[in-house]
């Protein structure tokens, strides 16, 4: 049987994800090899993500390895993938989704409401910052980079009163004991695609597409396609203050979406149901733009918070 060569970033979480996919493939009888590839995002570890704004900062080098036929598939956190891939590539599978919500981790405090006035909270996400400041403008938000263990160590060392992370990453790494609050979607809408893994291949590689087809989860595909359609309509990348959470309810897709000013001074939310994931995401995005999302995003880019990650 032919080998399947997987490309992955080298962080602890990325390796967990790649090994998880490897195990599923081996269970189907495939021979699997893993190649670790350092990305631009891994090299720029001391700058807030929102300030970097490099398109595909966690994916470009993995795609280069695909294009050069050094690997057959790349495993990504879906939220890192731009909404438009180059024509050479496709997302061949989106795996069953982990909990997409954000969580608050703290040594001393039980949740957002329990944080004292002026508490120091760590996150490099403008989306998380905006939603936190909308409900707690007294909080002091500080940049937080590094892998999950590094971030948790900074919390334990007392650098922060609390930090905000994705539930999925902590769950995958067995670190949920640090969680004090799973933040409801209506309080903090997640990033588009959060909690889902994407398997990217070369568009002309029909053999690999067939081999990994079993990994594609219909519900995860539908909901994340809807979220990414919204993101594409708004012209935003993963580092701008846009939230999107879709779920299948009674056979229909319900989408909760958000665009917010990074300082939390203006927050637009929109909820709608539909049957076609792309059409629903597009319609909700159009509604948000009409309600003023375009002005918010223009201000974000103009102020240097972030630059667009998609055309």
Coordinates of C-alpha atoms in Angstrom, one line a residue:
X1 CA 0.0 0.0 0.0
X2 CA 1.3 3.5 -0.8
X3 CA 2.5 5.8 1.9
X4 CA 0.6 8.8 3.1
X5 CA 2.9 11.6 4.1
X6 CA 1.4 14.2 6.5
X7 CA 2.7 17.7 6.9
X8 CA 2.2 19.4 10.2
X9 CA 3.4 22.3 12.3
X10 CA 5.6 21.4 15.2
X11 CA 3.7 22.7 18.2
X12 CA 2.4 20.4 20.8
X13 CA -1.2 20.9 19.7
X14 CA -0.4 20.6 16.0
X15 CA 1.4 17.4 16.6
X16 CA -1.5 16.0 18.6
X17 CA -3.8 16.8 15.7
X18 CA -1.4 15.3 13.1
X19 CA -1.0 12.1 15.2
X20 CA -4.7 11.9 15.7
X21 CA -5.2 11.9 11.9
X22 CA -2.3 9.4 11.6
X23 CA -3.9 7.0 14.0
X24 CA -7.3 7.1 12.1
X25 CA -5.5 6.5 8.8
X26 CA -3.4 3.6 10.2
X27 CA -6.6 2.1 11.6
X28 CA -7.7 1.9 8.0
X29 CA -4.5 0.1 7.0
X30 CA -2.6 3.0 5.6
X31 CA 1.2 3.5 6.1
X32 CA 1.7 7.0 7.4
X33 CA 4.8 9.2 7.8
X34 CA 4.9 12.6 9.5
X35 CA 7.0 15.7 8.4
X36 CA 7.2 18.7 10.7
X37 CA 7.3 22.0 8.9
X38 CA 7.9 25.4 10.6
X39 CA 5.6 28.2 9.4
X40 CA 5.8 31.9 9.4
X41 CA 3.4 32.1 12.3
X42 CA 5.7 29.9 14.4
X43 CA 8.7 32.0 13.6
X44 CA 7.1 35.3 14.7
X45 CA 6.4 34.3 18.3
X46 CA 6.9 37.7 20.0
X47 CA 4.3 39.8 18.1
X48 CA 0.6 39.9 18.7
X49 CA -1.1 37.9 15.9
X50 CA -3.4 40.8 15.0
X51 CA -0.4 43.0 14.4
X52 CA 1.2 40.6 12.0
X53 CA -1.6 40.1 9.4
X54 CA 0.4 37.8 7.2
X55 CA -2.0 35.9 4.9
X56 CA -1.8 32.2 5.5
X57 CA 0.8 32.7 8.3
X58 CA 0.3 29.2 9.7
X59 CA -0.3 27.5 6.3
X60 CA 1.9 28.9 3.6
X61 CA 4.9 26.6 4.2
X62 CA 2.7 23.6 4.5
X63 CA 1.1 24.4 1.1
X64 CA 4.6 24.8 -0.4
X65 CA 5.4 21.2 0.8
X66 CA 2.2 20.0 -0.8
X67 CA 3.0 21.7 -4.1
X68 CA 6.6 20.3 -4.1
X69 CA 5.2 16.8 -3.5
X70 CA 7.1 16.5 -0.2
X71 CA 3.8 15.6 1.6
X72 CA 0.5 14.3 0.5
X73 CA -1.8 16.0 3.0
X74 CA -1.5 18.8 5.5
X75 CA -3.4 18.9 8.8
X76 CA -4.6 22.4 9.9
X77 CA -6.7 24.0 12.5
X78 CA -9.5 25.0 10.1
X79 CA -9.6 28.6 11.6
X80 CA -6.0 29.1 10.4
X81 CA -6.9 28.5 6.7
X82 CA -7.8 31.5 4.5
X83 CA -11.3 31.3 3.1
X84 CA -10.0 31.1 -0.4
X85 CA -7.4 28.5 -1.2
X86 CA -5.2 28.7 -4.3
X87 CA -6.5 26.6 -7.2
X88 CA -3.9 24.0 -6.6
X89 CA -5.4 22.9 -3.3
X90 CA -8.6 21.8 -1.7
X91 CA -10.0 20.9 1.7
X92 CA -10.6 17.1 1.2
X93 CA -11.9 16.5 4.8
X94 CA -13.2 18.3 7.8
X95 CA -13.2 16.0 10.8
X96 CA -15.8 15.6 13.6
X97 CA -15.7 18.9 15.5
X98 CA -14.5 19.4 19.0
X99 CA -16.3 22.0 21.3
X100 CA -15.8 25.3 19.3
X101 CA -16.3 27.6 22.4
X102 CA -13.8 29.7 24.1
X103 CA -12.9 29.2 27.8
X104 CA -11.6 31.3 30.6
X105 CA -8.6 29.8 32.5
X106 CA -7.6 31.2 35.9
X107 CA -5.8 30.2 39.1
X108 CA -8.0 32.4 41.3
X109 CA -11.2 33.4 39.6
X110 CA -14.3 31.4 38.6
X111 CA -15.3 33.3 35.4
X112 CA -15.5 36.6 33.6
X113 CA -18.0 38.1 36.2
X114 CA -15.7 37.1 39.1
X115 CA -12.6 39.0 37.7
X116 CA -11.8 42.0 39.9
X117 CA -11.8 45.5 38.5
X118 CA -8.8 46.1 36.3
X119 CA -7.8 42.4 36.1
X120 CA -5.1 41.5 33.6
X121 CA -6.4 39.1 30.9
X122 CA -4.2 37.5 28.3
X123 CA -5.3 37.0 24.6
X124 CA -3.9 38.0 21.2
X125 CA -7.3 37.7 19.6
X126 CA -9.0 40.9 18.6
X127 CA -12.3 38.9 18.5
X128 CA -11.9 37.8 22.1
X129 CA -10.7 41.2 23.2
X130 CA -13.6 43.0 21.6
X131 CA -16.2 40.8 23.3
X132 CA -14.6 40.9 26.7
X133 CA -14.3 44.7 26.6
X134 CA -18.0 45.0 25.5
X135 CA -19.1 43.4 28.8
X136 CA -16.1 44.3 31.0
X137 CA -14.5 47.6 29.7
X138 CA -12.5 47.8 33.0
X139 CA -10.4 44.8 32.2
X140 CA -6.8 45.2 31.0
X141 CA -6.2 43.1 27.9
X142 CA -2.6 42.0 27.3
X143 CA -1.0 40.1 24.3
X144 CA -0.5 36.4 24.8
X145 CA 1.5 34.3 22.4
X146 CA 3.2 30.9 22.5
X147 CA 1.9 27.3 22.6
X148 CA -0.7 26.1 25.1
X149 CA 1.8 25.1 27.7
X150 CA 3.6 28.4 27.5
X151 CA 0.4 30.3 27.9
X152 CA -0.7 28.2 30.9
X153 CA 2.7 28.6 32.5
X154 CA 2.4 32.4 32.2
X155 CA -1.0 32.2 33.9
X156 CA 0.4 30.0 36.8
X157 CA 3.4 32.3 37.2
X158 CA 0.9 35.2 37.9
X159 CA 1.5 37.2 34.7
X160 CA -2.2 37.2 34.1
X161 CA -5.3 37.0 36.3
X162 CA -7.0 35.0 33.5
X163 CA -6.4 33.9 29.9
X164 CA -8.8 33.0 27.2
X165 CA -8.2 29.9 25.0
X166 CA -10.1 27.6 22.8
X167 CA -11.8 24.7 24.5
X168 CA -10.8 22.3 21.7
X169 CA -7.1 22.7 22.1
X170 CA -7.2 22.2 25.9
X171 CA -9.5 19.2 25.5
X172 CA -7.2 17.6 22.9
X173 CA -4.2 18.1 25.2
X174 CA -5.9 16.9 28.4
X175 CA -5.7 20.4 30.0
X176 CA -9.3 21.0 30.8
X177 CA -8.6 21.2 34.5
X178 CA -7.3 24.7 34.0
X179 CA -10.8 25.8 32.7
X180 CA -12.9 27.9 35.1
X181 CA -15.7 28.9 32.6
X182 CA -16.8 27.6 29.3
X183 CA -18.0 30.9 27.8
X184 CA -21.5 30.8 26.2
X185 CA -21.7 31.6 22.5
X186 CA -24.0 34.6 23.2
X187 CA -21.2 36.1 25.4
X188 CA -18.2 35.2 23.2
X189 CA -18.9 34.0 19.7
X190 CA -16.1 31.7 18.5
X191 CA -13.9 32.1 15.5
X192 CA -15.1 30.7 12.2
X193 CA -14.0 27.0 12.0
X194 CA -12.8 26.9 15.6
X195 CA -12.6 23.3 17.0
X196 CA -12.4 21.7 13.5
X197 CA -9.5 20.1 11.7
X198 CA -9.0 20.5 8.0
X199 CA -7.2 18.1 5.8
X200 CA -5.7 19.9 2.7
X201 CA -4.5 18.1 -0.4
X202 CA -3.4 18.9 -3.9
X203 CA -6.5 19.4 -6.1
X204 CA -5.3 16.9 -8.7
X205 CA -4.5 14.1 -6.1
X206 CA -7.6 11.9 -6.6
X207 CA -5.9 8.9 -4.9
X208 CA -5.3 10.7 -1.6
X209 CA -8.8 12.2 -1.8
X210 CA -10.3 8.7 -1.9
X211 CA -8.2 7.4 0.9
X212 CA -9.1 10.1 3.4
X213 CA -12.8 10.6 2.4
X214 CA -13.9 8.6 5.5
X215 CA -12.5 11.5 7.7
X216 CA -15.0 14.0 6.3
X217 CA -17.8 14.7 8.8
X218 CA -21.1 16.0 7.2
X219 CA -22.2 18.2 10.2
X220 CA -18.7 19.7 10.6
X221 CA -18.5 20.3 6.9
X222 CA -21.9 22.1 6.7
X223 CA -21.4 24.3 9.8
X224 CA -17.9 25.4 9.1
X225 CA -18.7 26.0 5.4
X226 CA -21.4 28.4 6.6
X227 CA -19.1 30.1 9.0
X228 CA -16.4 30.5 6.4
X229 CA -18.9 31.8 3.8
X230 CA -19.7 34.6 6.3
X231 CA -16.0 35.3 6.9
X232 CA -15.4 35.5 3.1
X233 CA -18.4 37.9 2.6
X234 CA -17.0 40.2 5.3
X235 CA -13.5 40.0 3.8
X236 CA -12.0 39.1 7.1
X237 CA -9.2 36.8 8.2
X238 CA -8.8 34.8 11.4
X239 CA -7.2 37.8 13.2
X240 CA -10.1 40.3 12.9
X241 CA -13.0 40.8 15.3
X242 CA -15.4 38.6 13.5
X243 CA -17.2 35.7 15.3
X244 CA -19.2 32.9 13.6
X245 CA -20.9 29.8 15.1
X246 CA -23.2 27.5 13.1
X247 CA -24.9 24.4 14.3
X248 CA -27.4 22.0 12.8
X249 CA -30.8 22.2 14.6
X250 CA -33.8 20.1 13.4
X251 CA -32.2 19.6 10.0
X252 CA -31.5 23.3 9.5
X253 CA -28.4 25.4 10.0
X254 CA -28.5 28.2 12.6
X255 CA -25.8 30.8 12.3
X256 CA -24.8 33.2 15.1
X257 CA -22.5 35.9 13.8
X258 CA -20.7 38.9 15.2
X259 CA -18.6 41.9 14.2
X260 CA -17.2 44.1 16.9
X261 CA -14.9 47.0 17.4
X262 CA -11.7 45.8 19.1
X263 CA -12.4 48.1 22.1
X264 CA -15.9 46.7 22.5
X265 CA -17.5 50.1 21.8
X266 CA -19.7 48.7 19.1
X267 CA -20.9 45.1 18.7
X268 CA -23.1 43.9 15.9
X269 CA -24.8 40.5 16.2
X270 CA -27.0 38.6 13.8
X271 CA -28.7 35.2 14.0
X272 CA -30.5 33.4 11.2
X273 CA -31.5 30.0 10.0
X274 CA -31.3 28.4 6.6
X275 CA -30.8 25.3 4.5
X276 CA -27.9 26.2 2.2
X277 CA -24.7 26.8 4.3
X278 CA -23.0 29.1 1.7
X279 CA -26.2 31.1 1.0
X280 CA -26.8 31.5 4.8
X281 CA -23.3 32.7 5.5
X282 CA -23.4 35.1 2.6
X283 CA -26.8 36.5 3.6
X284 CA -25.9 37.1 7.2
X285 CA -22.6 38.7 6.1
X286 CA -24.5 41.0 3.8
X287 CA -26.9 42.0 6.6
X288 CA -24.0 42.8 8.9
X289 CA -22.4 44.9 6.3
X290 CA -25.6 46.9 5.8
X291 CA -25.8 47.4 9.5
X292 CA -22.3 49.0 9.7
X293 CA -19.8 46.1 9.8
X294 CA -18.0 47.6 6.9
X295 CA -17.3 50.8 8.9
X296 CA -16.0 48.8 11.9
X297 CA -13.7 46.6 9.8
X298 CA -12.4 49.6 7.8
X299 CA -11.5 51.3 11.1
X300 CA -9.8 48.1 12.4
X301 CA -7.6 47.9 9.3
X302 CA -7.0 51.6 9.2
X303 CA -5.9 51.7 12.8
X304 CA -3.3 49.0 12.2
X305 CA -5.0 46.4 14.4
X306 CA -4.8 43.9 11.5
X307 CA -4.7 43.8 7.7
X308 CA -7.0 41.7 5.5
X309 CA -6.0 38.1 5.2
X310 CA -8.1 37.5 2.1
X311 CA -8.6 39.5 -1.1

